[in-house]
Short mmCIF file of C-alpha atoms in Angstrom, two decimals:
data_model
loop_
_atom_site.label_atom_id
_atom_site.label_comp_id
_atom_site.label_asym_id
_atom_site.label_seq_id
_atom_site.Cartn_x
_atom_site.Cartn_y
_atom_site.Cartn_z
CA UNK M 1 122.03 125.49 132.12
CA UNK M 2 122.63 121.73 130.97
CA UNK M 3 125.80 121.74 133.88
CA UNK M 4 123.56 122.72 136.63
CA UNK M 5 120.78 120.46 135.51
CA UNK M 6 123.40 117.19 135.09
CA UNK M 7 124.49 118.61 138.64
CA UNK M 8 121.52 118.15 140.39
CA UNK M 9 120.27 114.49 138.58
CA UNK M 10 123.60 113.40 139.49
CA UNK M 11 122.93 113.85 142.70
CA UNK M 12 119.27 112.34 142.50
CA UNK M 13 121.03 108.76 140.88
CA UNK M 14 124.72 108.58 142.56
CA UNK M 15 123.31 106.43 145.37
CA UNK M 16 121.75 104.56 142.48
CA UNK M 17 124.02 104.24 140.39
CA UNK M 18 126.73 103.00 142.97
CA UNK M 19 124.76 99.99 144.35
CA UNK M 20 124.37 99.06 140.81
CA UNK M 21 128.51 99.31 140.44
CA UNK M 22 128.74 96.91 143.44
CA UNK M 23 126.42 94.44 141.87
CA UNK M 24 128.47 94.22 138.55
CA UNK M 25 131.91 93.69 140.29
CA UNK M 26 129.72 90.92 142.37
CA UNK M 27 128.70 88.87 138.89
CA UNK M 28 132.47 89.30 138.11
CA UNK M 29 133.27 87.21 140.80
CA UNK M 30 130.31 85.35 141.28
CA UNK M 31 129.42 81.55 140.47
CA UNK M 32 127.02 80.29 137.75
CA UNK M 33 124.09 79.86 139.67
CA UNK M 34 124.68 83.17 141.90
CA UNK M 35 125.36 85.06 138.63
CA UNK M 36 121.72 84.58 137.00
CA UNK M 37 120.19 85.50 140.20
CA UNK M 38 122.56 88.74 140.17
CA UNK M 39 121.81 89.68 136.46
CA UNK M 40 118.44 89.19 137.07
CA UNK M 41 118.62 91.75 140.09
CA UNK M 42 121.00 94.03 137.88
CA UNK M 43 118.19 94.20 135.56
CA UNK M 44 115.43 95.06 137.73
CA UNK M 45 117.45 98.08 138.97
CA UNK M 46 118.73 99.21 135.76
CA UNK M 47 114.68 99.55 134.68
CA UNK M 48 114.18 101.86 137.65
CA UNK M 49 116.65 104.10 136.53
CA UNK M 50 115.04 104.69 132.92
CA UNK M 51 113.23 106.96 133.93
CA UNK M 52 112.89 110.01 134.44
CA UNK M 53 116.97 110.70 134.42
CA UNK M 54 118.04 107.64 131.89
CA UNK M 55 120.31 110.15 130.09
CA UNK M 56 122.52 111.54 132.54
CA UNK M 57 122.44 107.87 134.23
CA UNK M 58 124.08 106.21 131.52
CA UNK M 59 126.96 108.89 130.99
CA UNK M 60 127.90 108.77 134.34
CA UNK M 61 127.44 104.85 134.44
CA UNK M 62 129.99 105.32 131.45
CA UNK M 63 132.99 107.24 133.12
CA UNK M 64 132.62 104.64 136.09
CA UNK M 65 132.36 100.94 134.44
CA UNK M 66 131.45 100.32 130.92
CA UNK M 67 129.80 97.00 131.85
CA UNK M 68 127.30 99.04 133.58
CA UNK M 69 126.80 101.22 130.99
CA UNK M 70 126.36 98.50 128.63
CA UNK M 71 123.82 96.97 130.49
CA UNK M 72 121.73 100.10 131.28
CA UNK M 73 122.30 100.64 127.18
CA UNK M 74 121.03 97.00 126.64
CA UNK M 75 118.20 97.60 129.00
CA UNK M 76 117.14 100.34 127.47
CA UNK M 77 117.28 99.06 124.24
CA UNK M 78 114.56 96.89 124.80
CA UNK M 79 112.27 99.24 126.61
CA UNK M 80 112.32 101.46 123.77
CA UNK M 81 111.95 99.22 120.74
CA UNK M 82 108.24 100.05 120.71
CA UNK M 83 106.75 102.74 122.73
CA UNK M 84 103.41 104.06 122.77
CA UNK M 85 103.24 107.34 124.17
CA UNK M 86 99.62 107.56 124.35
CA UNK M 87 99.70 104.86 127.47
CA UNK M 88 101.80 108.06 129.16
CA UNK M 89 99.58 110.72 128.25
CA UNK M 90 96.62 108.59 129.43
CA UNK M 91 98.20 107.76 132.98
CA UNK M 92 98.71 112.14 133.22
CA UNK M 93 95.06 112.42 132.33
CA UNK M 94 96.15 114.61 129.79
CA UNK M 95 94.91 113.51 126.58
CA UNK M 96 92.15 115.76 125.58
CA UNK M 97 94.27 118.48 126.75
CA UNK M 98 97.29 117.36 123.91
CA UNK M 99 94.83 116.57 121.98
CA UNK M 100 93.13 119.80 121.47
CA UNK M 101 96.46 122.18 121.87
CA UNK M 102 99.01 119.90 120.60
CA UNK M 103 97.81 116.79 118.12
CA UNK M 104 95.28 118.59 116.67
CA UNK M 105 95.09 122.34 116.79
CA UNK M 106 92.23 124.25 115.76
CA UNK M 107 92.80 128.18 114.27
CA UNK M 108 89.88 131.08 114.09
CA UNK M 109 90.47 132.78 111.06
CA UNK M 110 87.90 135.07 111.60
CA UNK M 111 90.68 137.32 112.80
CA UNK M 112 93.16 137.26 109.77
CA UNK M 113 92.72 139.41 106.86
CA UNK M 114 90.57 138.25 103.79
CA UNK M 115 91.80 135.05 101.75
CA UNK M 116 93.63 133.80 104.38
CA UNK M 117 93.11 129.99 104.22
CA UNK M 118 94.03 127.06 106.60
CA UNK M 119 94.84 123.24 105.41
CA UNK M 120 95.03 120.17 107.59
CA UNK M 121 94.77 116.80 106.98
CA UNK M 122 95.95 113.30 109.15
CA UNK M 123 98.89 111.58 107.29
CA UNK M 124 100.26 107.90 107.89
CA UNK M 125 103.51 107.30 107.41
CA UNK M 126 104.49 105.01 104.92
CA UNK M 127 108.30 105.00 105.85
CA UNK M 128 110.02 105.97 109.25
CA UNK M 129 110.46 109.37 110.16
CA UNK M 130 113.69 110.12 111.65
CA UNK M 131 115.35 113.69 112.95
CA UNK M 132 117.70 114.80 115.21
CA UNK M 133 117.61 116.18 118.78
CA UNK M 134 119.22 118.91 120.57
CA UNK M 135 119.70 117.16 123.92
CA UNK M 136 123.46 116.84 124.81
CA UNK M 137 122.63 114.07 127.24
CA UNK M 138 121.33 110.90 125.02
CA UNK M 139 122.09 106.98 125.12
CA UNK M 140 122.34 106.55 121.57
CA UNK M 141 123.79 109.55 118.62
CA UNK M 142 120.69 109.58 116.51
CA UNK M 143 117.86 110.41 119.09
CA UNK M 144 114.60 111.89 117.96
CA UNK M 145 113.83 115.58 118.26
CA UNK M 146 111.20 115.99 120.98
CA UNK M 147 109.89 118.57 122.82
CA UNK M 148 110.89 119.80 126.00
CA UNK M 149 107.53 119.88 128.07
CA UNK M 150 106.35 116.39 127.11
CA UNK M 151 109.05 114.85 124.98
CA UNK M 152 106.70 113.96 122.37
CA UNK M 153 108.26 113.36 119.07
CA UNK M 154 107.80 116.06 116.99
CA UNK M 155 108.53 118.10 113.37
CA UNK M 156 109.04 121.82 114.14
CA UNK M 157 107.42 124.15 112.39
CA UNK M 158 110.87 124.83 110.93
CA UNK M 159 111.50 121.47 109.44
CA UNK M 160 108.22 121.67 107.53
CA UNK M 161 109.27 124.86 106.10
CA UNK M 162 112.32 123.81 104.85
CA UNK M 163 110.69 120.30 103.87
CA UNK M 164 108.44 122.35 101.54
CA UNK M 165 110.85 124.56 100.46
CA UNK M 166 112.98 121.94 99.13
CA UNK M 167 110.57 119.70 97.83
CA UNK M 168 109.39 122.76 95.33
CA UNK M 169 113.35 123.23 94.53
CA UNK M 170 113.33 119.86 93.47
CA UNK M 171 109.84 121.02 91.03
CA UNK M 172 112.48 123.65 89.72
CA UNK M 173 111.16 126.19 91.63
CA UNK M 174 114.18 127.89 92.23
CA UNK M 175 114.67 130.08 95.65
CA UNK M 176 114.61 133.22 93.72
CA UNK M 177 111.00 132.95 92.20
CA UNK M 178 108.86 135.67 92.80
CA UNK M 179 106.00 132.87 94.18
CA UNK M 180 108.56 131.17 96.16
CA UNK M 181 109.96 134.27 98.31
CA UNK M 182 106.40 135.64 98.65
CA UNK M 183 105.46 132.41 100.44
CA UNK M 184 108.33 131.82 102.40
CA UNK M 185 110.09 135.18 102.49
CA UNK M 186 113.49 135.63 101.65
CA UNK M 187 116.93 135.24 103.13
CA UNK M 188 119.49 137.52 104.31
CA UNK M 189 122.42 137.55 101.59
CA UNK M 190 125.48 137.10 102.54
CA UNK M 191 126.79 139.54 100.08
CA UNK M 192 124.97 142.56 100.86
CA UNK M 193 122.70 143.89 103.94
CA UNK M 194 120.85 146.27 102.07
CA UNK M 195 118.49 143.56 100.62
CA UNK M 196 114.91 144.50 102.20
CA UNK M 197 113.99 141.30 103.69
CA UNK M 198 110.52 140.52 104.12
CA UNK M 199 108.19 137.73 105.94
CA UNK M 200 106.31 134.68 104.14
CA UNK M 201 102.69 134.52 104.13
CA UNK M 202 103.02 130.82 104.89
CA UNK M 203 102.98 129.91 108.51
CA UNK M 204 103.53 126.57 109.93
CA UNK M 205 102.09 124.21 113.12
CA UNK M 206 104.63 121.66 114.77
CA UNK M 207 102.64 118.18 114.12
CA UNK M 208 103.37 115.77 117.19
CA UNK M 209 103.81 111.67 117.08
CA UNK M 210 102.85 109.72 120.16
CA UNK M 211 104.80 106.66 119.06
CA UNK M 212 108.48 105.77 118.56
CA UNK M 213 110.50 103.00 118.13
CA UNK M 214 114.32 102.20 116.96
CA UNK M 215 115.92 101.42 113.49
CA UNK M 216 118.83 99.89 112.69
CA UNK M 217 121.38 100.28 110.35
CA UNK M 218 124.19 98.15 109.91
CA UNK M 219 126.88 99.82 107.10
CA UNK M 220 128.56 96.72 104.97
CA UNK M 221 132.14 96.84 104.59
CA UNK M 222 132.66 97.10 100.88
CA UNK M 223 135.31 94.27 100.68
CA UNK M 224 133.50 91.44 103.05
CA UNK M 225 130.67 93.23 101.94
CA UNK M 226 129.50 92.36 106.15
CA UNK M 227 128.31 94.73 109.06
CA UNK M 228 129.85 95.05 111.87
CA UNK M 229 129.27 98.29 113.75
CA UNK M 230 125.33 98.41 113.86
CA UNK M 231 124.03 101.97 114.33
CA UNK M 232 121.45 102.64 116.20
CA UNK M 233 118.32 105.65 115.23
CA UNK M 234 115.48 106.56 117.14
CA UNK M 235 112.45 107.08 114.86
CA UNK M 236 108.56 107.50 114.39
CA UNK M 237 107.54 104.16 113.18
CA UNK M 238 105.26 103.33 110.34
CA UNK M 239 102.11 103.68 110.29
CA UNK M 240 101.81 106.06 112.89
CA UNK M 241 99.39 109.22 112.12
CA UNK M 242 100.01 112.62 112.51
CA UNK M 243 98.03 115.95 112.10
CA UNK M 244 99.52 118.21 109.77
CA UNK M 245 98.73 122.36 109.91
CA UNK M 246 99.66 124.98 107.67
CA UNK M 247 98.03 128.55 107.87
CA UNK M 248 98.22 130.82 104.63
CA UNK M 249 98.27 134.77 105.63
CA UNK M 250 98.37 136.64 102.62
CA UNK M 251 99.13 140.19 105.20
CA UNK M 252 100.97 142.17 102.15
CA UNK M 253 97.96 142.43 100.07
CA UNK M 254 95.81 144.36 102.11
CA UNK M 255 94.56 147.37 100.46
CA UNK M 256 95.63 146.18 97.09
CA UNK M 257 93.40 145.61 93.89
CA UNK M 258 90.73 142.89 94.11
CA UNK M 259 92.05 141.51 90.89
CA UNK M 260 95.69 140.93 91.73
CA UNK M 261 95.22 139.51 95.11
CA UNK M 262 92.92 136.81 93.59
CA UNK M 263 95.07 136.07 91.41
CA UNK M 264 98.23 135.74 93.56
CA UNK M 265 96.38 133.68 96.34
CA UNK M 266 94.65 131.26 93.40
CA UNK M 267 98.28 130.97 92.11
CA UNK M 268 99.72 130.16 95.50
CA UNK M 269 97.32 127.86 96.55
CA UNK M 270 98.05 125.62 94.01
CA UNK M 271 102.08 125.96 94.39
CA UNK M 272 101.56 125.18 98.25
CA UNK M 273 99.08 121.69 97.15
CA UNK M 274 101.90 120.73 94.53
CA UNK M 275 104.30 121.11 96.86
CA UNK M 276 102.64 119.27 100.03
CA UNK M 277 102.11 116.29 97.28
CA UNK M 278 105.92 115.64 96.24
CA UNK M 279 106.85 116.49 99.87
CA UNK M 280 104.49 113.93 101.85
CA UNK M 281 104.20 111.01 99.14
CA UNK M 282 108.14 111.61 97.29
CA UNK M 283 110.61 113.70 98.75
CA UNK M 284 109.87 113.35 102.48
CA UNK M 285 110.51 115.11 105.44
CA UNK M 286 113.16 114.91 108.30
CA UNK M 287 116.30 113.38 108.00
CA UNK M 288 117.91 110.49 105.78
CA UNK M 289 115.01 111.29 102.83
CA UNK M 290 117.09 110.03 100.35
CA UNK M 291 116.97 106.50 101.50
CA UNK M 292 113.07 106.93 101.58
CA UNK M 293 112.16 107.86 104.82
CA UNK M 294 110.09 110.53 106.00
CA UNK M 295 107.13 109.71 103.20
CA UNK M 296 103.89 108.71 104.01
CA UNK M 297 100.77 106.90 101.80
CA UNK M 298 98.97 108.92 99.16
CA UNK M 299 95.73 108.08 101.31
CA UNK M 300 94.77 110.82 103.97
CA UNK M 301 91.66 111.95 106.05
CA UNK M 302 89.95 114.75 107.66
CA UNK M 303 91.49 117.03 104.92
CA UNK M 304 90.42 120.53 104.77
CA UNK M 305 90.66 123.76 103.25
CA UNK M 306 89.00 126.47 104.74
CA UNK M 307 89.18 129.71 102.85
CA UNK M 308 88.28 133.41 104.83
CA UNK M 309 85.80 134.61 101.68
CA UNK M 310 82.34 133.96 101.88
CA UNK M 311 82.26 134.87 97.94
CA UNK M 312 83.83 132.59 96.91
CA UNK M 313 81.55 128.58 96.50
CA UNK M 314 82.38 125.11 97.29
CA UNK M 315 81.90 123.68 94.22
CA UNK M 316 81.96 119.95 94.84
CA UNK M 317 81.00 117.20 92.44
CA UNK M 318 78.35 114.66 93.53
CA UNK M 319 79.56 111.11 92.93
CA UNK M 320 76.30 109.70 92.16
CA UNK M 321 75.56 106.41 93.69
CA UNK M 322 72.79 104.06 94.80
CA UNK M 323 71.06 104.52 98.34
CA UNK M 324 70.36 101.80 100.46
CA UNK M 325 67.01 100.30 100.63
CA UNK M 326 65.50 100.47 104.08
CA UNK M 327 66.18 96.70 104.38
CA UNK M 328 69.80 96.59 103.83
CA UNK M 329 69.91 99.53 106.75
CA UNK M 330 69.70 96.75 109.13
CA UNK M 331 72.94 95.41 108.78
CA UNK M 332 74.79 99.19 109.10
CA UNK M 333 75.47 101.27 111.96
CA UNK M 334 74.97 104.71 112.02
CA UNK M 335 78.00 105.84 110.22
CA UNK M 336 78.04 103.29 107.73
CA UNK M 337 80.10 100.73 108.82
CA UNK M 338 79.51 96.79 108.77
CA UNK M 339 77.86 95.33 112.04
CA UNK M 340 80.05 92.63 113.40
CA UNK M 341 77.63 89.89 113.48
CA UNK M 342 77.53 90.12 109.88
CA UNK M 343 81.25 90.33 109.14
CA UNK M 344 83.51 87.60 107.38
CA UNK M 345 86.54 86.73 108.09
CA UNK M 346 87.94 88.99 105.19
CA UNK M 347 86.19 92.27 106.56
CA UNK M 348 83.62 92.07 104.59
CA UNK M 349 80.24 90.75 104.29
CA UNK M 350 80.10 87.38 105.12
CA UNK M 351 80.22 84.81 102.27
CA UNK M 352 78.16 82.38 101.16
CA UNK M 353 80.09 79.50 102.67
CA UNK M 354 79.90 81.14 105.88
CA UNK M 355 75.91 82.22 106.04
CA UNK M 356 75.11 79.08 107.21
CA UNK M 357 73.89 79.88 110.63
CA UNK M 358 72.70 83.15 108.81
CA UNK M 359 69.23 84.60 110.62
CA UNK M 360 67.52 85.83 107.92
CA UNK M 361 66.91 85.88 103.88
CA UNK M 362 70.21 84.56 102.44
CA UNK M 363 68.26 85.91 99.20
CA UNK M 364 68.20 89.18 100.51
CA UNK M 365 71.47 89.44 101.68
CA UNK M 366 73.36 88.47 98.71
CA UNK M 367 71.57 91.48 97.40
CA UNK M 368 72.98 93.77 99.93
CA UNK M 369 76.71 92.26 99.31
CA UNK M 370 75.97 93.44 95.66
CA UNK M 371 74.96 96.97 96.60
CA UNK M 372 77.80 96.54 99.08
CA UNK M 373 80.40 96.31 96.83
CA UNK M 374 79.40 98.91 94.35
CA UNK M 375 78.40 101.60 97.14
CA UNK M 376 79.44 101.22 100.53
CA UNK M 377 82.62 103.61 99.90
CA UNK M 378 80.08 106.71 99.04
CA UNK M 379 77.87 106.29 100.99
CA UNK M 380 80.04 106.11 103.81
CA UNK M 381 81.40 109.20 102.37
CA UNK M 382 77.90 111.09 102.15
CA UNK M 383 76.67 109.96 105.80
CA UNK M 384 80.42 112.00 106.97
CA UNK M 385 79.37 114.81 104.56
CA UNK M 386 76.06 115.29 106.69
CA UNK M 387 77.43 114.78 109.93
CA UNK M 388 79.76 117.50 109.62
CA UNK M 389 79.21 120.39 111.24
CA UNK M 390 78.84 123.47 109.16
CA UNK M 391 81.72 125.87 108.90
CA UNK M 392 81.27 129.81 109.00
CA UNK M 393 83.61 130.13 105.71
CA UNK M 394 83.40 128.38 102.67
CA UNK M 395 85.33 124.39 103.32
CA UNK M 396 86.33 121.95 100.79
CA UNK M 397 87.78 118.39 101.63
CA UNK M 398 89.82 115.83 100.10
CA UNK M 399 90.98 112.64 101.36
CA UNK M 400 94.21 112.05 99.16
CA UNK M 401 97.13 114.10 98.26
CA UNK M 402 96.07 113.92 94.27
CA UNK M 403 92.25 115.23 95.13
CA UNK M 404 94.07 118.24 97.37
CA UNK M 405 95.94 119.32 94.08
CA UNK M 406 92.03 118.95 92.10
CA UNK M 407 90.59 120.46 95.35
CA UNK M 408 92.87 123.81 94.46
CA UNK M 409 92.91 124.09 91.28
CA UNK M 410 89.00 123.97 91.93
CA UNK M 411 89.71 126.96 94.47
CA UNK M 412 91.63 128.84 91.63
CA UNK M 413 88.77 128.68 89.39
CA UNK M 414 86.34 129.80 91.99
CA UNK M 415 88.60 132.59 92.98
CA UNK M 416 89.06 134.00 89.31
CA UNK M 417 85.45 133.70 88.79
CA UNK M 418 84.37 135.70 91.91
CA UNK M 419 83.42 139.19 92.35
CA UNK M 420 84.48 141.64 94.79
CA UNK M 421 84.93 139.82 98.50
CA UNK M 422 82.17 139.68 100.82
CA UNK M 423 82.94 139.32 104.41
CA UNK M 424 79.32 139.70 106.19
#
């Protein structure tokens, strides 16, 4: 399949490609002042060829004159230092569509048997994330995995599972724990086939990136203790979010005693939170983790946990906190936030040395900068609380990877304390 496809682009960009070959052997022989004008024209032609068939462009480029090649490679370079995919997906008119079915996908589990639970939450990245395609044709060894349709950048389903899987090793979970294979299922040994295998009740979403850049890494000789082969890695750069889904399916406890599956699912739910923490904020995920990449900030939002059991309560603690009086509500939008007009330079409220074209009670307003300071985070907080739809099954949230571990073990309490389900 990958001959007949390099088949056909070759045919697409040999024209191409062969006025581009006449151009280099012209700056060979060309003058100073003819040579800029040529490089310049070499340039402009190499940046038409990036896309769509870059790939198979620069391999043949290679087999016919390595200058070229180099060029297209240095072109290239700089076009993909920092890309923002979303500018793409925008010019498609596609980005509800990704949106909806790819960055963030949403999962009935009105379906799925009883105490089947989904958790998702938007991460940043705190360090690179960097993985490895399966493309044969690539300008640079260390390309990202992306997907075929869009070539978004993206962590397979797959990847997270092993991620996981690892991270709880490192917990001293081993592989052979009874909680461990009943989550992720068990492998086939290579000693013996008559080992019943058997499916995991975890199930995981792909989570897709819409930026990317390139690292660099330059390995020091250990005598001149210099670099001088740098190696070039395609990655997710930091700071970039992604949407994170994981779907919980306990299938092999249907029929079985109220008692025991409470337990195991209140057990598991709080091995799969653990987990997630060390994974995301310690271990990381993709490739080259133990040089730090692949972990992201402790900080997350839109976290949820929503749990098929209508039994079972969201018990969630009130932070208690002081309302606004109807006269600070004035300098608030809807949601909260800080108009601009009465904004400092620091993000805040404006200061005092900076109120002096201030419309209004200066009194008054260093009042609200006091309530400001001791509030605005909760009550931010409660204004999202009551703008959120309500969810047919019990929901809890969390916005950090520390609450999701307090957020189960408050599920495990509730679960243990419950009575026999209730699914009307």
């Amino acid at each position: 399949m990958n001959i007949d496809w390099g088949s056909v682009l070759y045919q697409q960009e040999k024209a191409s490609i062969n006025d581009l070959k006449i151009i280099v052997e012209e700056i060979d022989k060309a003058g100073k002042e003819n040579k800029e004008e040529l490089e310049k024209k070499l340039e402009i032609k190499l940046k038409g060829l990036i896309l769509p068939n870059e790939y198979l462009a620069y391999h043949y480029m290679a087999t016919i004159n390595q200058k070229l090649s180099d060029n297209f490679r240095e072109v290239w370079q700089k076009q993909n230092l920092k890309v923002n995919l979303e500018e793409v997906i925008e010019k498609w008119e596609l980005t509800k569509y990704i949106k909806d079915n790819f960055i963030c996908p949403e999962v009935n589990i009105s379906t799925l048997p009883s105490y089947s639970f989904i958790l998702n939450f938007m991460f940043k990245l705190k360090k690179p994330y960097i993985s490895l395609d399966e493309n044969d044709f690539h300008i640079i060894d260390n390309p990202l995995r992306k997907d075929k349709v869009l070539h978004l950048p993206f962590v397979s389903p797959s990847s997270w599972k092993g991620s996981l899987r690892n991270s709880l090793w490192q917990l001293n979970y081993d592989y052979e724990n009874d909680k461990i294979r009943r989550i992720f299922g068990n492998e086939r040994s290579p000693i013996s086939e008559d080992i019943a295998l058997r499916m995991g009740r975890l199930c995981f979403f792909p989570t897709f990136f819409t930026k990317k850049s390139l690292e660099i890494i330059n390995p020091h000789d250990r005598k001149r203790r210099v670099g001088t082969v740098p190696i070039l890695m395609e990655s997710v750069p930091q700071d970039t979010t992604g949407f994170f889904t994981l779907l919980y399916v306990p299938f092999d406890l249907i029929g079985c005693d109220e008692k025991e599956i409470r337990k195991q699912v209140s057990e598991d739910i709080q091995l799969v939170s653990e987990g997630l923490k060390s994974m995301f904020t310690y271990y990381g995920f993709g490739a080259k983790t133990s040089s730090g990449y692949g972990t992201t900030y402790e900080n997350i939002t839109d976290g949820t946990i929503t749990l098929r059991n209508k039994s079972v309560k969201v018990s969630v603690q009130e932070e208690k906190f002081e309302f606004p009086k109807d006269s600070y509500k004035k300098f608030l939008d809807e949601n909260g936030i800080l108009k601009d007009e009465f904004r400092g330079k620091n993000g805040g409220p404006l200061s005092n040395s900076e109120l002096g074209n201030f419309n209004g009670s200066q009194k008054e307003f260093k009042k609200f900068k006091t309530w400001y300071n001791d509030n605005i985070e909760k009550w931010q907080k409660y204004l999202k609380s009551q703008n959120t739809p309500t969810s047919e099954w019990p929901t809890w949230r969390f916005e950090g990877f520390s609450e999701l571990i307090d957020v189960s073990k408050n599920i495990a309490t509730s679960l243990e304390s419950s009575g026999v389900h209730n699914e009307s």
